[in-house]
Short mmCIF file of C-alpha atoms in Angstrom, two decimals:
data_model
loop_
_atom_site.label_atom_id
_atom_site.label_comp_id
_atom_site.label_asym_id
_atom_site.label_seq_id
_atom_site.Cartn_x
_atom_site.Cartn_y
_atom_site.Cartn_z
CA UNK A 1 21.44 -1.98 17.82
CA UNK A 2 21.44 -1.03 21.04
CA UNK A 3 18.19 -0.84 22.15
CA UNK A 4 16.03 -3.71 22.19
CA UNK A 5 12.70 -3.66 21.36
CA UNK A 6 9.77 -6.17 22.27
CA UNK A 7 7.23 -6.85 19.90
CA UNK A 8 4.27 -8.78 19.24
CA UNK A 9 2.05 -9.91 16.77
CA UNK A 10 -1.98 -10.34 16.31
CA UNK A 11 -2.89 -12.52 13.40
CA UNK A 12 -1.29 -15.71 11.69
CA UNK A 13 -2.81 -15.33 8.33
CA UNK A 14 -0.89 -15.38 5.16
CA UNK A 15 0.51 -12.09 5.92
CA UNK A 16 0.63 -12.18 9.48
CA UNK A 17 3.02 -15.33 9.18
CA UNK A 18 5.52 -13.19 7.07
CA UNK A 19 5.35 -10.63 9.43
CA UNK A 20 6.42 -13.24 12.47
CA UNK A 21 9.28 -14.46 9.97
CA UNK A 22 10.52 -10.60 9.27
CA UNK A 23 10.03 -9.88 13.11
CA UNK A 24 11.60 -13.06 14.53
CA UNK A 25 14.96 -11.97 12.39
CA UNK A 26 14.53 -8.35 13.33
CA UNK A 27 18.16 -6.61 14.31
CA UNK A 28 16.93 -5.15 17.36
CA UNK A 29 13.57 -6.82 17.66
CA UNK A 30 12.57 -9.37 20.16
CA UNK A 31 9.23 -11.14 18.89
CA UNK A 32 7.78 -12.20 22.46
CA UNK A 33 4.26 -13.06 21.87
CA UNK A 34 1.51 -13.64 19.20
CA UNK A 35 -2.12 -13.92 19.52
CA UNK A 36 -4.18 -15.22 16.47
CA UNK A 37 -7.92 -14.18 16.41
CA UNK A 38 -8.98 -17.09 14.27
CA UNK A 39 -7.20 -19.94 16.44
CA UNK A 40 -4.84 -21.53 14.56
CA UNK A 41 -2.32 -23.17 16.81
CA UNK A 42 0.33 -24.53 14.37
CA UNK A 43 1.15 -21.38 12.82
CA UNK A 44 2.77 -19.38 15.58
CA UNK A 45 7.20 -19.19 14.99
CA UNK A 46 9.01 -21.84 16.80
CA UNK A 47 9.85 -20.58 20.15
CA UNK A 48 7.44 -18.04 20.20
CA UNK A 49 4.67 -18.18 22.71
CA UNK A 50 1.15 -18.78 21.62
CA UNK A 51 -1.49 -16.73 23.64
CA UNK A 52 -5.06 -16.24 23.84
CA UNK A 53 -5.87 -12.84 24.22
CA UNK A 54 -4.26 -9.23 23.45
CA UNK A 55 -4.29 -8.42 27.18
CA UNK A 56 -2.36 -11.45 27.16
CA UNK A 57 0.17 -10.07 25.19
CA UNK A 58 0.43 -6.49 26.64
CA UNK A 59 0.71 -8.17 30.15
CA UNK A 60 4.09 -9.22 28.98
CA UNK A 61 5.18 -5.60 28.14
CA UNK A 62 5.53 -5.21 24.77
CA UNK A 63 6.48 -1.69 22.77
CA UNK A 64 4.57 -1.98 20.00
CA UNK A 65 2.36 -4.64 18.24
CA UNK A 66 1.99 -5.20 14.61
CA UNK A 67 -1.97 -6.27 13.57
CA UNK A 68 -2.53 -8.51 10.59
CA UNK A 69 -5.66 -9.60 11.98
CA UNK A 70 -9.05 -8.96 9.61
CA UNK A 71 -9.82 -5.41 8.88
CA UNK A 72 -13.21 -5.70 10.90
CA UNK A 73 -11.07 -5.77 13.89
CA UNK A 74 -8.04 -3.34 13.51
CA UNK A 75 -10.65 -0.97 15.40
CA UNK A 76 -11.34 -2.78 18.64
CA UNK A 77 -7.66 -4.28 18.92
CA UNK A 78 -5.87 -1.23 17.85
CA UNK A 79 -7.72 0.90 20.56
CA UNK A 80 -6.62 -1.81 23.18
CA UNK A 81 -3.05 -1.19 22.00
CA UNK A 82 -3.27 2.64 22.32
CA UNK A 83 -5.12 2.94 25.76
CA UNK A 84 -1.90 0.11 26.87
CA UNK A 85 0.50 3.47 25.54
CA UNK A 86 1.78 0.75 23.36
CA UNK A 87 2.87 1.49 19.18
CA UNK A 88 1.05 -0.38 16.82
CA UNK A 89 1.70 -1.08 12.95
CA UNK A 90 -1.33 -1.77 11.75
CA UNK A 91 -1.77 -3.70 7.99
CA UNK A 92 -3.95 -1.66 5.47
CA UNK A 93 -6.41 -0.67 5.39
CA UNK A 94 -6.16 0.80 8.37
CA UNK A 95 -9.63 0.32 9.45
CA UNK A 96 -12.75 -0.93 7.98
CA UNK A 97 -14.64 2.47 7.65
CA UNK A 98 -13.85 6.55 7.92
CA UNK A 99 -15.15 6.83 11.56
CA UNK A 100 -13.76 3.52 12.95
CA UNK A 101 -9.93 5.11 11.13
CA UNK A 102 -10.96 8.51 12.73
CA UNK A 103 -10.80 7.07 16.14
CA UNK A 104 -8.02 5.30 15.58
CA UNK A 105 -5.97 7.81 14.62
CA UNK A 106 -7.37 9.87 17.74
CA UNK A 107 -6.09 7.29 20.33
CA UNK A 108 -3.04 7.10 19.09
CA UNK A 109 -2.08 10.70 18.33
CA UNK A 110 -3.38 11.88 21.63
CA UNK A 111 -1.19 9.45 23.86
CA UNK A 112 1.80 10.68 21.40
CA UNK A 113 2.45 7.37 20.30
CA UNK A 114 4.11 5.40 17.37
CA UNK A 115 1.68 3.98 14.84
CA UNK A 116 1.70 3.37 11.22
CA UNK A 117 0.12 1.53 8.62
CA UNK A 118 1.22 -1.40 6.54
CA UNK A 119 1.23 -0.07 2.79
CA UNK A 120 3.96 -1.87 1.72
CA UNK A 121 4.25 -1.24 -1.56
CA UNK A 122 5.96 2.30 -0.38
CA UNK A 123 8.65 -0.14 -0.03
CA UNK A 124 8.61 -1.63 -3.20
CA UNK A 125 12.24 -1.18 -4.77
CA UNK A 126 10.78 0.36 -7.87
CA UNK A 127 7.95 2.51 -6.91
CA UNK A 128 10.93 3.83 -4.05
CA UNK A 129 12.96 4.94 -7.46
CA UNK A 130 10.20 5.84 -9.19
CA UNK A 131 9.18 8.39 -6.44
CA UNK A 132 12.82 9.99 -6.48
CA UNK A 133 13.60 10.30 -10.32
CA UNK A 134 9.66 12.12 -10.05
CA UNK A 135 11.02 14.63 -7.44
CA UNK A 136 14.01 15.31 -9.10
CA UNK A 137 11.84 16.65 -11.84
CA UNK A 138 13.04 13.73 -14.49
CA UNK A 139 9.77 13.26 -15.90
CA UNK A 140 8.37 17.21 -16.10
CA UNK A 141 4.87 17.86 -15.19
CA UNK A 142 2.85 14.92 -14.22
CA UNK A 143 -0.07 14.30 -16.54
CA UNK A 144 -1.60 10.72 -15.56
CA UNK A 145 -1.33 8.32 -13.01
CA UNK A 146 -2.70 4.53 -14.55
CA UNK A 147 -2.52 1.46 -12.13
CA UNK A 148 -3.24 -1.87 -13.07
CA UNK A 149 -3.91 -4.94 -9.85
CA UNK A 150 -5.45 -8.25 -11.72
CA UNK A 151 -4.78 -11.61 -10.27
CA UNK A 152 -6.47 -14.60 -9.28
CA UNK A 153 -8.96 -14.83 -6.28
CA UNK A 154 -7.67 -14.55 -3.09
CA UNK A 155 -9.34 -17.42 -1.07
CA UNK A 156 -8.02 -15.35 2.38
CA UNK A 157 -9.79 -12.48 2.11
CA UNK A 158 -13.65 -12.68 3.39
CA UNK A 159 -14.47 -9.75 5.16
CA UNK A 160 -13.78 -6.75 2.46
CA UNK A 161 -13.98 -6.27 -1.00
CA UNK A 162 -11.38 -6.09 -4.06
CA UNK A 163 -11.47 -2.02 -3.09
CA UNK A 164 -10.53 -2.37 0.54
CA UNK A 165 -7.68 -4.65 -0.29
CA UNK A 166 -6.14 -3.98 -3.05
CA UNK A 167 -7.36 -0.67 -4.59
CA UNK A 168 -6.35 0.80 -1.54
CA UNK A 169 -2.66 -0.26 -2.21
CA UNK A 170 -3.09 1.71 -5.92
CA UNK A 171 -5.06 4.76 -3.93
CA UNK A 172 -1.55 5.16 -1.56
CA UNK A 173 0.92 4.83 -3.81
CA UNK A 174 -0.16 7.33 -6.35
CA UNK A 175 -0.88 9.79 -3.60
CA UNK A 176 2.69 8.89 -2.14
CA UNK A 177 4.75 8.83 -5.69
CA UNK A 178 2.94 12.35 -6.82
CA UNK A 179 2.98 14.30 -3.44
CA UNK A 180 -1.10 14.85 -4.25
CA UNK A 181 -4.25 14.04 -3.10
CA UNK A 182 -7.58 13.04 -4.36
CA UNK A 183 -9.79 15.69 -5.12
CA UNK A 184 -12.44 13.54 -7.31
CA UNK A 185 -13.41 9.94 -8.12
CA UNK A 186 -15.82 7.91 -10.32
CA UNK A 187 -15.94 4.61 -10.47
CA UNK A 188 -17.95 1.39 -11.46
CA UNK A 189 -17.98 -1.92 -9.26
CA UNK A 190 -19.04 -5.64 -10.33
CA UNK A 191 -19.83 -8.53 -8.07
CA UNK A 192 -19.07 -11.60 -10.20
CA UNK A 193 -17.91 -14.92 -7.86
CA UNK A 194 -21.22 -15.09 -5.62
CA UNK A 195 -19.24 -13.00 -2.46
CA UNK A 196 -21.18 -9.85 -1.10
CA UNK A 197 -18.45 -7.70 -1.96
CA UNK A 198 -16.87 -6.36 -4.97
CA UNK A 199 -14.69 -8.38 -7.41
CA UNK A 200 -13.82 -6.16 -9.81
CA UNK A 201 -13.80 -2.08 -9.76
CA UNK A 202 -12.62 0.77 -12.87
CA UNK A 203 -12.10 3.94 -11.33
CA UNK A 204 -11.12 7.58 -12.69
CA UNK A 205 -10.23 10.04 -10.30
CA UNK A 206 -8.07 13.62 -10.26
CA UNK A 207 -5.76 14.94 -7.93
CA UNK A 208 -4.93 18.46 -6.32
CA UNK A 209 -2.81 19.17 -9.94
CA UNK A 210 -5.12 18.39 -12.00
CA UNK A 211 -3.64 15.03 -13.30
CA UNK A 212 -5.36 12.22 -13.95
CA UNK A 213 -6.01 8.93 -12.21
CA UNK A 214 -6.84 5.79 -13.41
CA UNK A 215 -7.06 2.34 -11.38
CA UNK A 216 -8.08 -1.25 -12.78
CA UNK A 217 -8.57 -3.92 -10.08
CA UNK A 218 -9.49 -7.01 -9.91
CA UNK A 219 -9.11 -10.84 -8.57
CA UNK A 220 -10.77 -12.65 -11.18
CA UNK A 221 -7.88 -13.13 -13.95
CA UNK A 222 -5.55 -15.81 -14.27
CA UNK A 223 -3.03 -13.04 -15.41
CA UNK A 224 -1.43 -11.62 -12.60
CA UNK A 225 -0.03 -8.55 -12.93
CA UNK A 226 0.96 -4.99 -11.02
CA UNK A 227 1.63 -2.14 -12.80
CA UNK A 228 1.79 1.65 -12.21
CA UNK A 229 2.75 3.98 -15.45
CA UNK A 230 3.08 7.62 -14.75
CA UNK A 231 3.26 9.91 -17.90
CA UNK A 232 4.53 12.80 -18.48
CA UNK A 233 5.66 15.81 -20.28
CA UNK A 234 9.02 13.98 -21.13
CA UNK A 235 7.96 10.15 -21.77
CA UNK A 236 6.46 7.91 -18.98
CA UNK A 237 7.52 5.52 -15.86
CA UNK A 238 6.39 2.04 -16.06
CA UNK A 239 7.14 0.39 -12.20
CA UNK A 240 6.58 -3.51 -12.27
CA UNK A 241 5.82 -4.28 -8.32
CA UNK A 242 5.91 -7.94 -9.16
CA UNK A 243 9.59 -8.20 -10.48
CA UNK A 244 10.42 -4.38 -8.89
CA UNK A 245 11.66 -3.33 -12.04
CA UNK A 246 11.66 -0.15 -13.52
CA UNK A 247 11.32 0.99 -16.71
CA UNK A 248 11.56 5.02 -18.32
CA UNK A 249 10.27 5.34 -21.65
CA UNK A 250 11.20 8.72 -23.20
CA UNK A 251 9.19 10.41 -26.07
CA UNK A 252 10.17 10.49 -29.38
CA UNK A 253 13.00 12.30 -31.38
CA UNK A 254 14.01 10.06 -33.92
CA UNK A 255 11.94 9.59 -36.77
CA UNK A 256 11.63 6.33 -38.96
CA UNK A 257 12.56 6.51 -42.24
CA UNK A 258 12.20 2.78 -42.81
CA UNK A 259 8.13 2.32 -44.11
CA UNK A 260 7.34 -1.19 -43.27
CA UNK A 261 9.28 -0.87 -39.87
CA UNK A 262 6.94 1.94 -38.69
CA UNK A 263 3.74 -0.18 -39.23
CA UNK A 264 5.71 -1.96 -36.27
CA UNK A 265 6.77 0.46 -34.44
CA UNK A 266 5.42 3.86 -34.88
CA UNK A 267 7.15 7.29 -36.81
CA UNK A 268 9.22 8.04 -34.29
CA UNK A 269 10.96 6.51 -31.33
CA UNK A 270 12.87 7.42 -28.09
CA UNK A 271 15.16 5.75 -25.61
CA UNK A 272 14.19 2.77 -23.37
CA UNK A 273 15.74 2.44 -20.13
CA UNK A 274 15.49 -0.24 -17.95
CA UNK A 275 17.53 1.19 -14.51
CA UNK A 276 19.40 -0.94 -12.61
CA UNK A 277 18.14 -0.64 -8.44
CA UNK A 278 18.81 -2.31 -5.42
CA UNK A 279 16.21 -4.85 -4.57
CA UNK A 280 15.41 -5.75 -0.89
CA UNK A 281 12.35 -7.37 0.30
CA UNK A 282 9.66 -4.50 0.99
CA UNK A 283 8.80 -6.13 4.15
CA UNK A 284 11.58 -6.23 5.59
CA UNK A 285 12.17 -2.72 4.86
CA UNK A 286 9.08 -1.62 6.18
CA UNK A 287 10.00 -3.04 9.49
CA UNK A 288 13.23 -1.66 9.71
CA UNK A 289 11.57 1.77 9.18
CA UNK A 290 9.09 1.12 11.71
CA UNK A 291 11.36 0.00 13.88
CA UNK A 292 13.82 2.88 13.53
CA UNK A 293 10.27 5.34 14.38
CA UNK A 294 9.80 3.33 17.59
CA UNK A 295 13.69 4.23 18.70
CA UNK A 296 14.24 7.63 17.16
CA UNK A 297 10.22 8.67 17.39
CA UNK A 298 10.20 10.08 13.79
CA UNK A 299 10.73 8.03 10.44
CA UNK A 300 9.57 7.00 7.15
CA UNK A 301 6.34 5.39 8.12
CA UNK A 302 3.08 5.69 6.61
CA UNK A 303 0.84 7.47 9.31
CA UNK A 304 -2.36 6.71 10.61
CA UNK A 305 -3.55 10.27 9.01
CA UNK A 306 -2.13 8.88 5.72
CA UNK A 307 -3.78 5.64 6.24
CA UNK A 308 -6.97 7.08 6.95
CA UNK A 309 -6.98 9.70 3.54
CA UNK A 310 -6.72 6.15 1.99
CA UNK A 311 -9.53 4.73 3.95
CA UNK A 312 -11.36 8.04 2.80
CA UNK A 313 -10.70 7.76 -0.66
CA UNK A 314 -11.53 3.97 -0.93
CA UNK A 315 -14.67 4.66 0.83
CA UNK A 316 -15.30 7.46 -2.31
CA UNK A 317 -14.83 4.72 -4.86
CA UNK A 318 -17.81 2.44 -3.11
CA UNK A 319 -19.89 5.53 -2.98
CA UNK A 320 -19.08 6.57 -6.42
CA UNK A 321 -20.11 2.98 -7.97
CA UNK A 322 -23.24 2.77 -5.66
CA UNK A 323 -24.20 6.29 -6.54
CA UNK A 324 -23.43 6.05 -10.57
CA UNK A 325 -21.79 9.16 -10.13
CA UNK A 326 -18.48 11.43 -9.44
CA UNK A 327 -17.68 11.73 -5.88
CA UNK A 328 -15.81 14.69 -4.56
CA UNK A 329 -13.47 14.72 -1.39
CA UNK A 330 -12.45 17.32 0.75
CA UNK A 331 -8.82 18.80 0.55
CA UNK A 332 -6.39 17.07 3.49
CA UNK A 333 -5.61 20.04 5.81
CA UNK A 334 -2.01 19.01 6.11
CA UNK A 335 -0.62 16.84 3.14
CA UNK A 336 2.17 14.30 5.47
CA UNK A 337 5.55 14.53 3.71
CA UNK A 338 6.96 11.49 4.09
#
């Protein structure tokens, strides 16, 4: 590329060291700087300097920042960013409440700047075909939406609940692969390991077409496992996030004649296809797309004003499961197309 960029990073946790790795390998990127909030001096790239504070950072003129710091402070570090006219990718969940996202997406919007979120499962190889064979009309009308997010306990996260990080990944993507939003959600929450947040959550929700939603969560199981199946008037999609495989399943039309076999497998069956798709790191995509925003000013990002439906949605769920009742959310003014 031609233009060079200069980027930095704030956080060295699990995720924030795969973002130095994707950055420091960036065609086009320059990783200059990284400050890490909890102090961990061993963890920043080789090469790359190690400093103390964000003004640190910006003082060495950077042109955007990417923040994998806690969610607590996405607020306070990405409103230093903005007011330094400097883009910012910020991981999800964008913020760690509706108002603190609100004013996020305020500082950056009004200086005209760059920003996204980091929802990376947009990026995710199969979820990216699923999303085009579901425009192209493949599957007819859209009845239901199921997710499924178990896995063990992840020993990194202390500061939000299973909702905030990983329902919210389910809560984008289903908005993203449908083109809808949330117009309703129930949901029930259980605290099970002794934490103050939420281990485990069961949630039901519609969107603006009237299909159904459906998202299991949890990081309690030993199984590990992240599905999405969309159904439809024609069969279903079943997108495996872990392997990025996809999988179409279409209804019925041959009937089976042979007795004992349908105990097995049903009276009728359909075709299975298991579609071959390019698979690259979503990651690394994710960056390239952000990148190509910072030099071109438009690109396939997930916005702040995306992030922040999520952030609105998630915070639905908590009130849903505190409340023991349906919560219902008010219509985006402007559904992003992205």
């Amino acid at each position: 590329m031609s233009v060079r960029l200069r980027a930095g990073l704030i956080g060295l946790g699990v995720m924030g060291r795969n973002h130095a790795r994707v950055l420091n390998g960036l065609d086009g990127v320059d990783l200059v700087g990284v400050v890490d909030p909890a102090g961990r001096p061993d963890s920043a790239p080789h090469g790359v300097p190690l400093l103390a504070t964000v003004p640190d950072l910006l003082a060495l003129g950077i042109d955007y920042a990417v923040v994998a710091c806690p969610t607590a402070l996405h607020e306070e570090i990405g409103l230093q960013l903005a007011e330094a006219g400097v883009g910012a990718l910020i991981e999800k969940p964008l913020a760690e409440s509706v108002e603190a996202a609100e004013r996020l997406v305020a500082a950056f919007e009004s200086r005209g700047l760059v920003a996204g979120v980091g929802h990376i499962e947009r990026y995710n190889p199969a979820l990216q075909s699923m999303r085009t064979r579901l425009e192209a009309g493949e599957l007819g009308e859209v009845f239901q939406v199921v997710t499924r997010r178990q896995g063990p306990f992840p020993h990194r996260i202390a500061d939000v609940g299973v909702v905030k990080d990983l329902a919210t990944h389910d809560i984008d993507l289903t908005a993203w692969v449908t083109g809808e939003a949330y117009v309703s959600v129930c949901a029930h929450t259980v605290a099970r390991s002794g934490r103050p947040h939420e281990d485990m959550v069961a949630a039901v929700g519609r969107l603006t077409d009237g299909s159904m939603v459906n998202h299991l969560v949890n990081w309690l199981s030993p199984l590990k496992e992240r599905t999405t199946v969309v159904t439809g008037e024609r069969g279903c999609f079943v997108a495996d996030t872990l392997t990025a495989d996809l999988t179409f399943y279409a209804n019925g039309e041959v009937s089976t004649e042979w007795e004992a076999l349908r105990a097995f497998r049903g009276v009728s069956e359909g075709d299975m296809i298991r579609y071959a798709i390019p698979k690259r790191e979503p990651l690394q995509v994710e960056h390239e797309r952000f990148r190509d925003a910072m030099v071109e000013g438009t690109g396939d990002i997930v916005t702040l004003r995306q992030g922040l439906r999520t952030v609105e949605v998630s915070a639905a769920v908590l009130e849903s499961a505190r409340l023991g009742e349906t919560v219902t959310l008010k219509a985006p003014e402007v559904l992003d197309a992205v």
